[in-house]
Amino acid sequence: MPKRTLQGVVVSDKQEKTIVVRVDRRFTHPIYKKTIRRSKNYHAHDENSQFKPGDMVWIEESKPISKLKRWTVVRGEPKKTA
C-alpha cells in the first residue's frame, strides 16, 4: 500500500527537528452544496530544520517518530516574496 502524501504550509518551526504543517482541504457540503474549507495541523519531522513558516511543503506518512510525529517532510518550496 503506498504512503499518503499531503501538501501544506508550515505554520510553526519552534521545536527542534519538527515543523507544524497546516493542510487545507475543500469539499462540497452534502446538503447545502456549498464549498467548505477545512484545515488540520500535522507535526512533521524536519531533520535539518530548514523550513520556515510560510513555506510550502509535501509530507509523507511514516512510522511513529514521537508522540505526535507520524509524518516526514519529502520536499518543500520557499515562501514566495513579492
PDB file of N, CA and C in Angstrom:
ATOM      1  N   MET A   1       0.843  -1.180   0.000  1.00  0.00           N
ATOM      2  CA  MET A   1       0.000   0.000   0.000  1.00  0.00           C
ATOM      3  C   MET A   1       0.891   1.246   0.000  1.00  0.00           C
ATOM      4  N   PRO A   2       0.654   2.193  -0.927  1.00  0.00           N
ATOM      5  CA  PRO A   2       1.510   3.376  -0.988  1.00  0.00           C
ATOM      6  C   PRO A   2       1.280   4.305   0.201  1.00  0.00           C
ATOM      7  N   LYS A   3       2.317   5.069   0.511  1.00  0.00           N
ATOM      8  CA  LYS A   3       2.216   6.020   1.606  1.00  0.00           C
ATOM      9  C   LYS A   3       1.462   7.253   1.130  1.00  0.00           C
ATOM     10  N   ARG A   4       0.674   7.822   2.030  1.00  0.00           N
ATOM     11  CA  ARG A   4      -0.057   9.031   1.691  1.00  0.00           C
ATOM     12  C   ARG A   4       0.889  10.219   1.656  1.00  0.00           C
ATOM     13  N   THR A   5       0.641  11.146   0.760  1.00  0.00           N
ATOM     14  CA  THR A   5       1.407  12.376   0.662  1.00  0.00           C
ATOM     15  C   THR A   5       0.432  13.548   0.709  1.00  0.00           C
ATOM     16  N   LEU A   6       0.733  14.533   1.542  1.00  0.00           N
ATOM     17  CA  LEU A   6      -0.111  15.713   1.674  1.00  0.00           C
ATOM     18  C   LEU A   6       0.707  16.961   1.414  1.00  0.00           C
ATOM     19  N   GLN A   7       0.039  18.012   0.946  1.00  0.00           N
ATOM     20  CA  GLN A   7       0.694  19.284   0.689  1.00  0.00           C
ATOM     21  C   GLN A   7       0.136  20.306   1.658  1.00  0.00           C
ATOM     22  N   GLY A   8       1.014  21.109   2.248  1.00  0.00           N
ATOM     23  CA  GLY A   8       0.541  22.104   3.197  1.00  0.00           C
ATOM     24  C   GLY A   8       1.537  23.229   3.396  1.00  0.00           C
ATOM     25  N   VAL A   9       1.202  24.120   4.319  1.00  0.00           N
ATOM     26  CA  VAL A   9       2.014  25.301   4.617  1.00  0.00           C
ATOM     27  C   VAL A   9       2.542  25.187   6.036  1.00  0.00           C
ATOM     28  N   VAL A  10       3.819  25.500   6.216  1.00  0.00           N
ATOM     29  CA  VAL A  10       4.427  25.465   7.546  1.00  0.00           C
ATOM     30  C   VAL A  10       3.867  26.625   8.369  1.00  0.00           C
ATOM     31  N   VAL A  11       3.353  26.320   9.567  1.00  0.00           N
ATOM     32  CA  VAL A  11       2.828  27.367  10.445  1.00  0.00           C
ATOM     33  C   VAL A  11       3.711  27.582  11.668  1.00  0.00           C
ATOM     34  N   SER A  12       4.572  26.601  12.007  1.00  0.00           N
ATOM     35  CA  SER A  12       5.447  26.754  13.165  1.00  0.00           C
ATOM     36  C   SER A  12       6.709  25.926  12.980  1.00  0.00           C
ATOM     37  N   ASP A  13       7.829  26.495  13.451  1.00  0.00           N
ATOM     38  CA  ASP A  13       9.101  25.763  13.431  1.00  0.00           C
ATOM     39  C   ASP A  13       9.831  25.937  14.761  1.00  0.00           C
ATOM     40  N   LYS A  14       9.090  26.148  15.826  1.00  0.00           N
ATOM     41  CA  LYS A  14       9.691  26.454  17.122  1.00  0.00           C
ATOM     42  C   LYS A  14      10.336  25.253  17.812  1.00  0.00           C
ATOM     43  N   GLN A  15       9.954  24.035  17.423  1.00  0.00           N
ATOM     44  CA  GLN A  15      10.534  22.844  18.035  1.00  0.00           C
ATOM     45  C   GLN A  15      11.754  22.392  17.234  1.00  0.00           C
ATOM     46  N   GLU A  16      12.633  21.654  17.890  1.00  0.00           N
ATOM     47  CA  GLU A  16      13.812  21.137  17.200  1.00  0.00           C
ATOM     48  C   GLU A  16      13.424  19.966  16.305  1.00  0.00           C
ATOM     49  N   LYS A  17      13.856  20.024  15.040  1.00  0.00           N
ATOM     50  CA  LYS A  17      13.633  18.967  14.051  1.00  0.00           C
ATOM     51  C   LYS A  17      12.161  18.651  13.814  1.00  0.00           C
ATOM     52  N   THR A  18      11.271  19.576  14.175  1.00  0.00           N
ATOM     53  CA  THR A  18       9.836  19.366  13.983  1.00  0.00           C
ATOM     54  C   THR A  18       9.216  20.638  13.423  1.00  0.00           C
ATOM     55  N   ILE A  19       8.341  20.471  12.443  1.00  0.00           N
ATOM     56  CA  ILE A  19       7.552  21.593  11.954  1.00  0.00           C
ATOM     57  C   ILE A  19       6.083  21.220  12.056  1.00  0.00           C
ATOM     58  N   VAL A  20       5.241  22.235  12.169  1.00  0.00           N
ATOM     59  CA  VAL A  20       3.798  22.031  12.164  1.00  0.00           C
ATOM     60  C   VAL A  20       3.295  22.501  10.809  1.00  0.00           C
ATOM     61  N   VAL A  21       2.582  21.614  10.117  1.00  0.00           N
ATOM     62  CA  VAL A  21       2.115  21.882   8.757  1.00  0.00           C
ATOM     63  C   VAL A  21       0.598  21.935   8.758  1.00  0.00           C
ATOM     64  N   ARG A  22       0.036  23.023   8.194  1.00  0.00           N
ATOM     65  CA  ARG A  22      -1.419  23.141   8.044  1.00  0.00           C
ATOM     66  C   ARG A  22      -1.800  22.644   6.658  1.00  0.00           C
ATOM     67  N   VAL A  23      -2.661  21.615   6.621  1.00  0.00           N
ATOM     68  CA  VAL A  23      -3.131  21.048   5.359  1.00  0.00           C
ATOM     69  C   VAL A  23      -4.596  21.439   5.196  1.00  0.00           C
ATOM     70  N   ASP A  24      -4.891  22.148   4.104  1.00  0.00           N
ATOM     71  CA  ASP A  24      -6.260  22.577   3.811  1.00  0.00           C
ATOM     72  C   ASP A  24      -6.897  21.602   2.834  1.00  0.00           C
ATOM     73  N   ARG A  25      -8.181  21.355   3.029  1.00  0.00           N
ATOM     74  CA  ARG A  25      -8.928  20.545   2.069  1.00  0.00           C
ATOM     75  C   ARG A  25     -10.251  21.232   1.794  1.00  0.00           C
ATOM     76  N   ARG A  26     -10.752  21.061   0.583  1.00  0.00           N
ATOM     77  CA  ARG A  26     -12.021  21.665   0.186  1.00  0.00           C
ATOM     78  C   ARG A  26     -12.962  20.560  -0.267  1.00  0.00           C
ATOM     79  N   PHE A  27     -14.220  20.686   0.136  1.00  0.00           N
ATOM     80  CA  PHE A  27     -15.216  19.709  -0.284  1.00  0.00           C
ATOM     81  C   PHE A  27     -16.570  20.389  -0.342  1.00  0.00           C
ATOM     82  N   THR A  28     -17.491  19.744  -1.018  1.00  0.00           N
ATOM     83  CA  THR A  28     -18.849  20.271  -1.143  1.00  0.00           C
ATOM     84  C   THR A  28     -19.709  19.720  -0.018  1.00  0.00           C
ATOM     85  N   HIS A  29     -20.451  20.604   0.641  1.00  0.00           N
ATOM     86  CA  HIS A  29     -21.323  20.183   1.726  1.00  0.00           C
ATOM     87  C   HIS A  29     -22.425  19.291   1.152  1.00  0.00           C
ATOM     88  N   PRO A  30     -22.694  18.153   1.823  1.00  0.00           N
ATOM     89  CA  PRO A  30     -23.656  17.201   1.245  1.00  0.00           C
ATOM     90  C   PRO A  30     -25.091  17.721   1.139  1.00  0.00           C
ATOM     91  N   ILE A  31     -25.477  18.629   2.014  1.00  0.00           N
ATOM     92  CA  ILE A  31     -26.856  19.133   1.972  1.00  0.00           C
ATOM     93  C   ILE A  31     -26.943  20.488   1.281  1.00  0.00           C
ATOM     94  N   TYR A  32     -26.067  21.424   1.692  1.00  0.00           N
ATOM     95  CA  TYR A  32     -26.155  22.802   1.197  1.00  0.00           C
ATOM     96  C   TYR A  32     -25.425  23.033  -0.123  1.00  0.00           C
ATOM     97  N   LYS A  33     -24.627  22.063  -0.566  1.00  0.00           N
ATOM     98  CA  LYS A  33     -23.919  22.136  -1.841  1.00  0.00           C
ATOM     99  C   LYS A  33     -22.984  23.335  -1.948  1.00  0.00           C
ATOM    100  N   LYS A  34     -22.530  23.827  -0.830  1.00  0.00           N
ATOM    101  CA  LYS A  34     -21.572  24.930  -0.821  1.00  0.00           C
ATOM    102  C   LYS A  34     -20.178  24.346  -0.602  1.00  0.00           C
ATOM    103  N   THR A  35     -19.178  24.997  -1.160  1.00  0.00           N
ATOM    104  CA  THR A  35     -17.804  24.547  -0.966  1.00  0.00           C
ATOM    105  C   THR A  35     -17.318  25.000   0.406  1.00  0.00           C
ATOM    106  N   ILE A  36     -16.778  24.050   1.168  1.00  0.00           N
ATOM    107  CA  ILE A  36     -16.326  24.313   2.529  1.00  0.00           C
ATOM    108  C   ILE A  36     -14.828  24.052   2.602  1.00  0.00           C
ATOM    109  N   ARG A  37     -14.128  24.894   3.370  1.00  0.00           N
ATOM    110  CA  ARG A  37     -12.699  24.697   3.591  1.00  0.00           C
ATOM    111  C   ARG A  37     -12.474  24.218   5.009  1.00  0.00           C
ATOM    112  N   ARG A  38     -11.721  23.156   5.159  1.00  0.00           N
ATOM    113  CA  ARG A  38     -11.347  22.644   6.478  1.00  0.00           C
ATOM    114  C   ARG A  38      -9.839  22.510   6.495  1.00  0.00           C
ATOM    115  N   SER A  39      -9.225  22.726   7.664  1.00  0.00           N
ATOM    116  CA  SER A  39      -7.780  22.572   7.774  1.00  0.00           C
ATOM    117  C   SER A  39      -7.444  21.732   8.993  1.00  0.00           C
ATOM    118  N   LYS A  40      -6.283  21.104   8.934  1.00  0.00           N
ATOM    119  CA  LYS A  40      -5.817  20.267  10.024  1.00  0.00           C
ATOM    120  C   LYS A  40      -4.309  20.430  10.133  1.00  0.00           C
ATOM    121  N   ASN A  41      -3.795  20.417  11.355  1.00  0.00           N
ATOM    122  CA  ASN A  41      -2.363  20.552  11.573  1.00  0.00           C
ATOM    123  C   ASN A  41      -1.717  19.187  11.784  1.00  0.00           C
ATOM    124  N   TYR A  42      -0.552  18.996  11.162  1.00  0.00           N
ATOM    125  CA  TYR A  42       0.224  17.778  11.313  1.00  0.00           C
ATOM    126  C   TYR A  42       1.625  18.147  11.785  1.00  0.00           C
ATOM    127  N   HIS A  43       2.167  17.371  12.714  1.00  0.00           N
ATOM    128  CA  HIS A  43       3.556  17.524  13.128  1.00  0.00           C
ATOM    129  C   HIS A  43       4.404  16.648  12.202  1.00  0.00           C
ATOM    130  N   ALA A  44       5.440  17.241  11.614  1.00  0.00           N
ATOM    131  CA  ALA A  44       6.276  16.515  10.664  1.00  0.00           C
ATOM    132  C   ALA A  44       7.740  16.645  11.048  1.00  0.00           C
ATOM    133  N   HIS A  45       8.500  15.590  10.731  1.00  0.00           N
ATOM    134  CA  HIS A  45       9.927  15.547  11.049  1.00  0.00           C
ATOM    135  C   HIS A  45      10.715  16.300   9.984  1.00  0.00           C
ATOM    136  N   ASP A  46      11.506  17.284  10.422  1.00  0.00           N
ATOM    137  CA  ASP A  46      12.354  18.088   9.545  1.00  0.00           C
ATOM    138  C   ASP A  46      13.775  17.967  10.078  1.00  0.00           C
ATOM    139  N   GLU A  47      14.533  17.009   9.562  1.00  0.00           N
ATOM    140  CA  GLU A  47      15.839  16.652  10.123  1.00  0.00           C
ATOM    141  C   GLU A  47      16.802  17.823  10.214  1.00  0.00           C
ATOM    142  N   ASN A  48      16.858  18.672   9.183  1.00  0.00           N
ATOM    143  CA  ASN A  48      17.838  19.766   9.151  1.00  0.00           C
ATOM    144  C   ASN A  48      17.264  21.105   9.599  1.00  0.00           C
ATOM    145  N   SER A  49      16.023  21.138  10.025  1.00  0.00           N
ATOM    146  CA  SER A  49      15.351  22.384  10.442  1.00  0.00           C
ATOM    147  C   SER A  49      15.502  23.465   9.370  1.00  0.00           C
ATOM    148  N   GLN A  50      15.222  23.106   8.121  1.00  0.00           N
ATOM    149  CA  GLN A  50      15.444  24.042   7.020  1.00  0.00           C
ATOM    150  C   GLN A  50      14.192  24.801   6.591  1.00  0.00           C
ATOM    151  N   PHE A  51      13.019  24.391   7.057  1.00  0.00           N
ATOM    152  CA  PHE A  51      11.790  25.049   6.622  1.00  0.00           C
ATOM    153  C   PHE A  51      11.315  26.064   7.654  1.00  0.00           C
ATOM    154  N   LYS A  52      10.825  27.191   7.158  1.00  0.00           N
ATOM    155  CA  LYS A  52      10.370  28.296   7.993  1.00  0.00           C
ATOM    156  C   LYS A  52       8.874  28.519   7.767  1.00  0.00           C
ATOM    157  N   PRO A  53       8.201  29.212   8.682  1.00  0.00           N
ATOM    158  CA  PRO A  53       6.766  29.483   8.488  1.00  0.00           C
ATOM    159  C   PRO A  53       6.491  30.170   7.154  1.00  0.00           C
ATOM    160  N   GLY A  54       5.459  29.695   6.482  1.00  0.00           N
ATOM    161  CA  GLY A  54       5.079  30.228   5.188  1.00  0.00           C
ATOM    162  C   GLY A  54       5.551  29.377   4.024  1.00  0.00           C
ATOM    163  N   ASP A  55       6.505  28.471   4.244  1.00  0.00           N
ATOM    164  CA  ASP A  55       6.998  27.610   3.174  1.00  0.00           C
ATOM    165  C   ASP A  55       5.962  26.542   2.826  1.00  0.00           C
ATOM    166  N   MET A  56       5.907  26.180   1.545  1.00  0.00           N
ATOM    167  CA  MET A  56       5.036  25.110   1.070  1.00  0.00           C
ATOM    168  C   MET A  56       5.819  23.811   1.124  1.00  0.00           C
ATOM    169  N   VAL A  57       5.264  22.778   1.766  1.00  0.00           N
ATOM    170  CA  VAL A  57       5.972  21.506   1.892  1.00  0.00           C
ATOM    171  C   VAL A  57       5.061  20.341   1.547  1.00  0.00           C
ATOM    172  N   TRP A  58       5.668  19.221   1.182  1.00  0.00           N
ATOM    173  CA  TRP A  58       4.972  17.969   0.961  1.00  0.00           C
ATOM    174  C   TRP A  58       5.422  17.015   2.054  1.00  0.00           C
ATOM    175  N   ILE A  59       4.476  16.394   2.747  1.00  0.00           N
ATOM    176  CA  ILE A  59       4.800  15.480   3.837  1.00  0.00           C
ATOM    177  C   ILE A  59       4.286  14.090   3.487  1.00  0.00           C
ATOM    178  N   GLU A  60       4.987  13.087   4.003  1.00  0.00           N
ATOM    179  CA  GLU A  60       4.648  11.697   3.721  1.00  0.00           C
ATOM    180  C   GLU A  60       4.513  10.953   5.035  1.00  0.00           C
ATOM    181  N   GLU A  61       3.512  10.084   5.129  1.00  0.00           N
ATOM    182  CA  GLU A  61       3.318   9.347   6.369  1.00  0.00           C
ATOM    183  C   GLU A  61       4.469   8.383   6.600  1.00  0.00           C
ATOM    184  N   SER A  62       4.781   8.130   7.875  1.00  0.00           N
ATOM    185  CA  SER A  62       5.876   7.230   8.232  1.00  0.00           C
ATOM    186  C   SER A  62       5.531   6.549   9.546  1.00  0.00           C
ATOM    187  N   LYS A  63       6.429   5.712   9.995  1.00  0.00           N
ATOM    188  CA  LYS A  63       6.215   5.074  11.288  1.00  0.00           C
ATOM    189  C   LYS A  63       6.295   6.137  12.385  1.00  0.00           C
ATOM    190  N   PRO A  64       5.712   5.896  13.552  1.00  0.00           N
ATOM    191  CA  PRO A  64       5.745   6.905  14.619  1.00  0.00           C
ATOM    192  C   PRO A  64       7.176   7.277  15.018  1.00  0.00           C
ATOM    193  N   ILE A  65       7.442   8.579  15.029  1.00  0.00           N
ATOM    194  CA  ILE A  65       8.758   9.090  15.399  1.00  0.00           C
ATOM    195  C   ILE A  65       8.743   9.560  16.847  1.00  0.00           C
ATOM    196  N   SER A  66       7.627  10.134  17.270  1.00  0.00           N
ATOM    197  CA  SER A  66       7.458  10.569  18.655  1.00  0.00           C
ATOM    198  C   SER A  66       5.966  10.508  18.970  1.00  0.00           C
ATOM    199  N   LYS A  67       5.576  11.108  20.075  1.00  0.00           N
ATOM    200  CA  LYS A  67       4.174  11.058  20.495  1.00  0.00           C
ATOM    201  C   LYS A  67       3.231  11.630  19.432  1.00  0.00           C
ATOM    202  N   LEU A  68       3.621  12.727  18.801  1.00  0.00           N
ATOM    203  CA  LEU A  68       2.753  13.384  17.827  1.00  0.00           C
ATOM    204  C   LEU A  68       3.216  13.240  16.378  1.00  0.00           C
ATOM    205  N   LYS A  69       4.479  12.930  16.154  1.00  0.00           N
ATOM    206  CA  LYS A  69       5.020  12.915  14.791  1.00  0.00           C
ATOM    207  C   LYS A  69       4.830  11.562  14.120  1.00  0.00           C
ATOM    208  N   ARG A  70       4.077  11.580  13.018  1.00  0.00           N
ATOM    209  CA  ARG A  70       3.901  10.397  12.180  1.00  0.00           C
ATOM    210  C   ARG A  70       4.117  10.736  10.711  1.00  0.00           C
ATOM    211  N   TRP A  71       4.697  11.897  10.442  1.00  0.00           N
ATOM    212  CA  TRP A  71       4.915  12.368   9.079  1.00  0.00           C
ATOM    213  C   TRP A  71       6.348  12.869   8.946  1.00  0.00           C
ATOM    214  N   THR A  72       6.907  12.776   7.737  1.00  0.00           N
ATOM    215  CA  THR A  72       8.226  13.323   7.443  1.00  0.00           C
ATOM    216  C   THR A  72       8.116  14.229   6.225  1.00  0.00           C
ATOM    217  N   VAL A  73       8.995  15.220   6.152  1.00  0.00           N
ATOM    218  CA  VAL A  73       8.999  16.149   5.028  1.00  0.00           C
ATOM    219  C   VAL A  73       9.685  15.495   3.847  1.00  0.00           C
ATOM    220  N   VAL A  74       9.026  15.508   2.688  1.00  0.00           N
ATOM    221  CA  VAL A  74       9.591  14.932   1.471  1.00  0.00           C
ATOM    222  C   VAL A  74      10.333  16.000   0.700  1.00  0.00           C
ATOM    223  N   ARG A  75       9.668  17.129   0.452  1.00  0.00           N
ATOM    224  CA  ARG A  75      10.294  18.245  -0.258  1.00  0.00           C
ATOM    225  C   ARG A  75       9.525  19.520   0.072  1.00  0.00           C
ATOM    226  N   GLY A  76      10.105  20.642  -0.297  1.00  0.00           N
ATOM    227  CA  GLY A  76       9.454  21.906   0.018  1.00  0.00           C
ATOM    228  C   GLY A  76       9.905  23.010  -0.915  1.00  0.00           C
ATOM    229  N   GLU A  77       9.134  24.096  -0.895  1.00  0.00           N
ATOM    230  CA  GLU A  77       9.452  25.292  -1.673  1.00  0.00           C
ATOM    231  C   GLU A  77       9.455  26.475  -0.735  1.00  0.00           C
ATOM    232  N   PRO A  78      10.430  27.371  -0.879  1.00  0.00           N
ATOM    233  CA  PRO A  78      10.445  28.556  -0.012  1.00  0.00           C
ATOM    234  C   PRO A  78       9.266  29.469  -0.306  1.00  0.00           C
ATOM    235  N   LYS A  79       8.939  30.300   0.675  1.00  0.00           N
ATOM    236  CA  LYS A  79       7.832  31.235   0.536  1.00  0.00           C
ATOM    237  C   LYS A  79       8.158  32.238  -0.561  1.00  0.00           C
ATOM    238  N   LYS A  80       7.180  32.520  -1.416  1.00  0.00           N
ATOM    239  CA  LYS A  80       7.386  33.479  -2.493  1.00  0.00           C
ATOM    240  C   LYS A  80       7.219  34.886  -1.937  1.00  0.00           C
ATOM    241  N   THR A  81       8.208  35.742  -2.187  1.00  0.00           N
ATOM    242  CA  THR A  81       8.131  37.130  -1.727  1.00  0.00           C
ATOM    243  C   THR A  81       7.842  38.018  -2.919  1.00  0.00           C
ATOM    244  N   ALA A  82       6.977  38.988  -2.702  1.00  0.00           N
ATOM    245  CA  ALA A  82       6.581  39.866  -3.820  1.00  0.00           C
ATOM    246  C   ALA A  82       7.438  41.093  -3.895  1.00  0.00           C
TER     247      ALA A  82
END
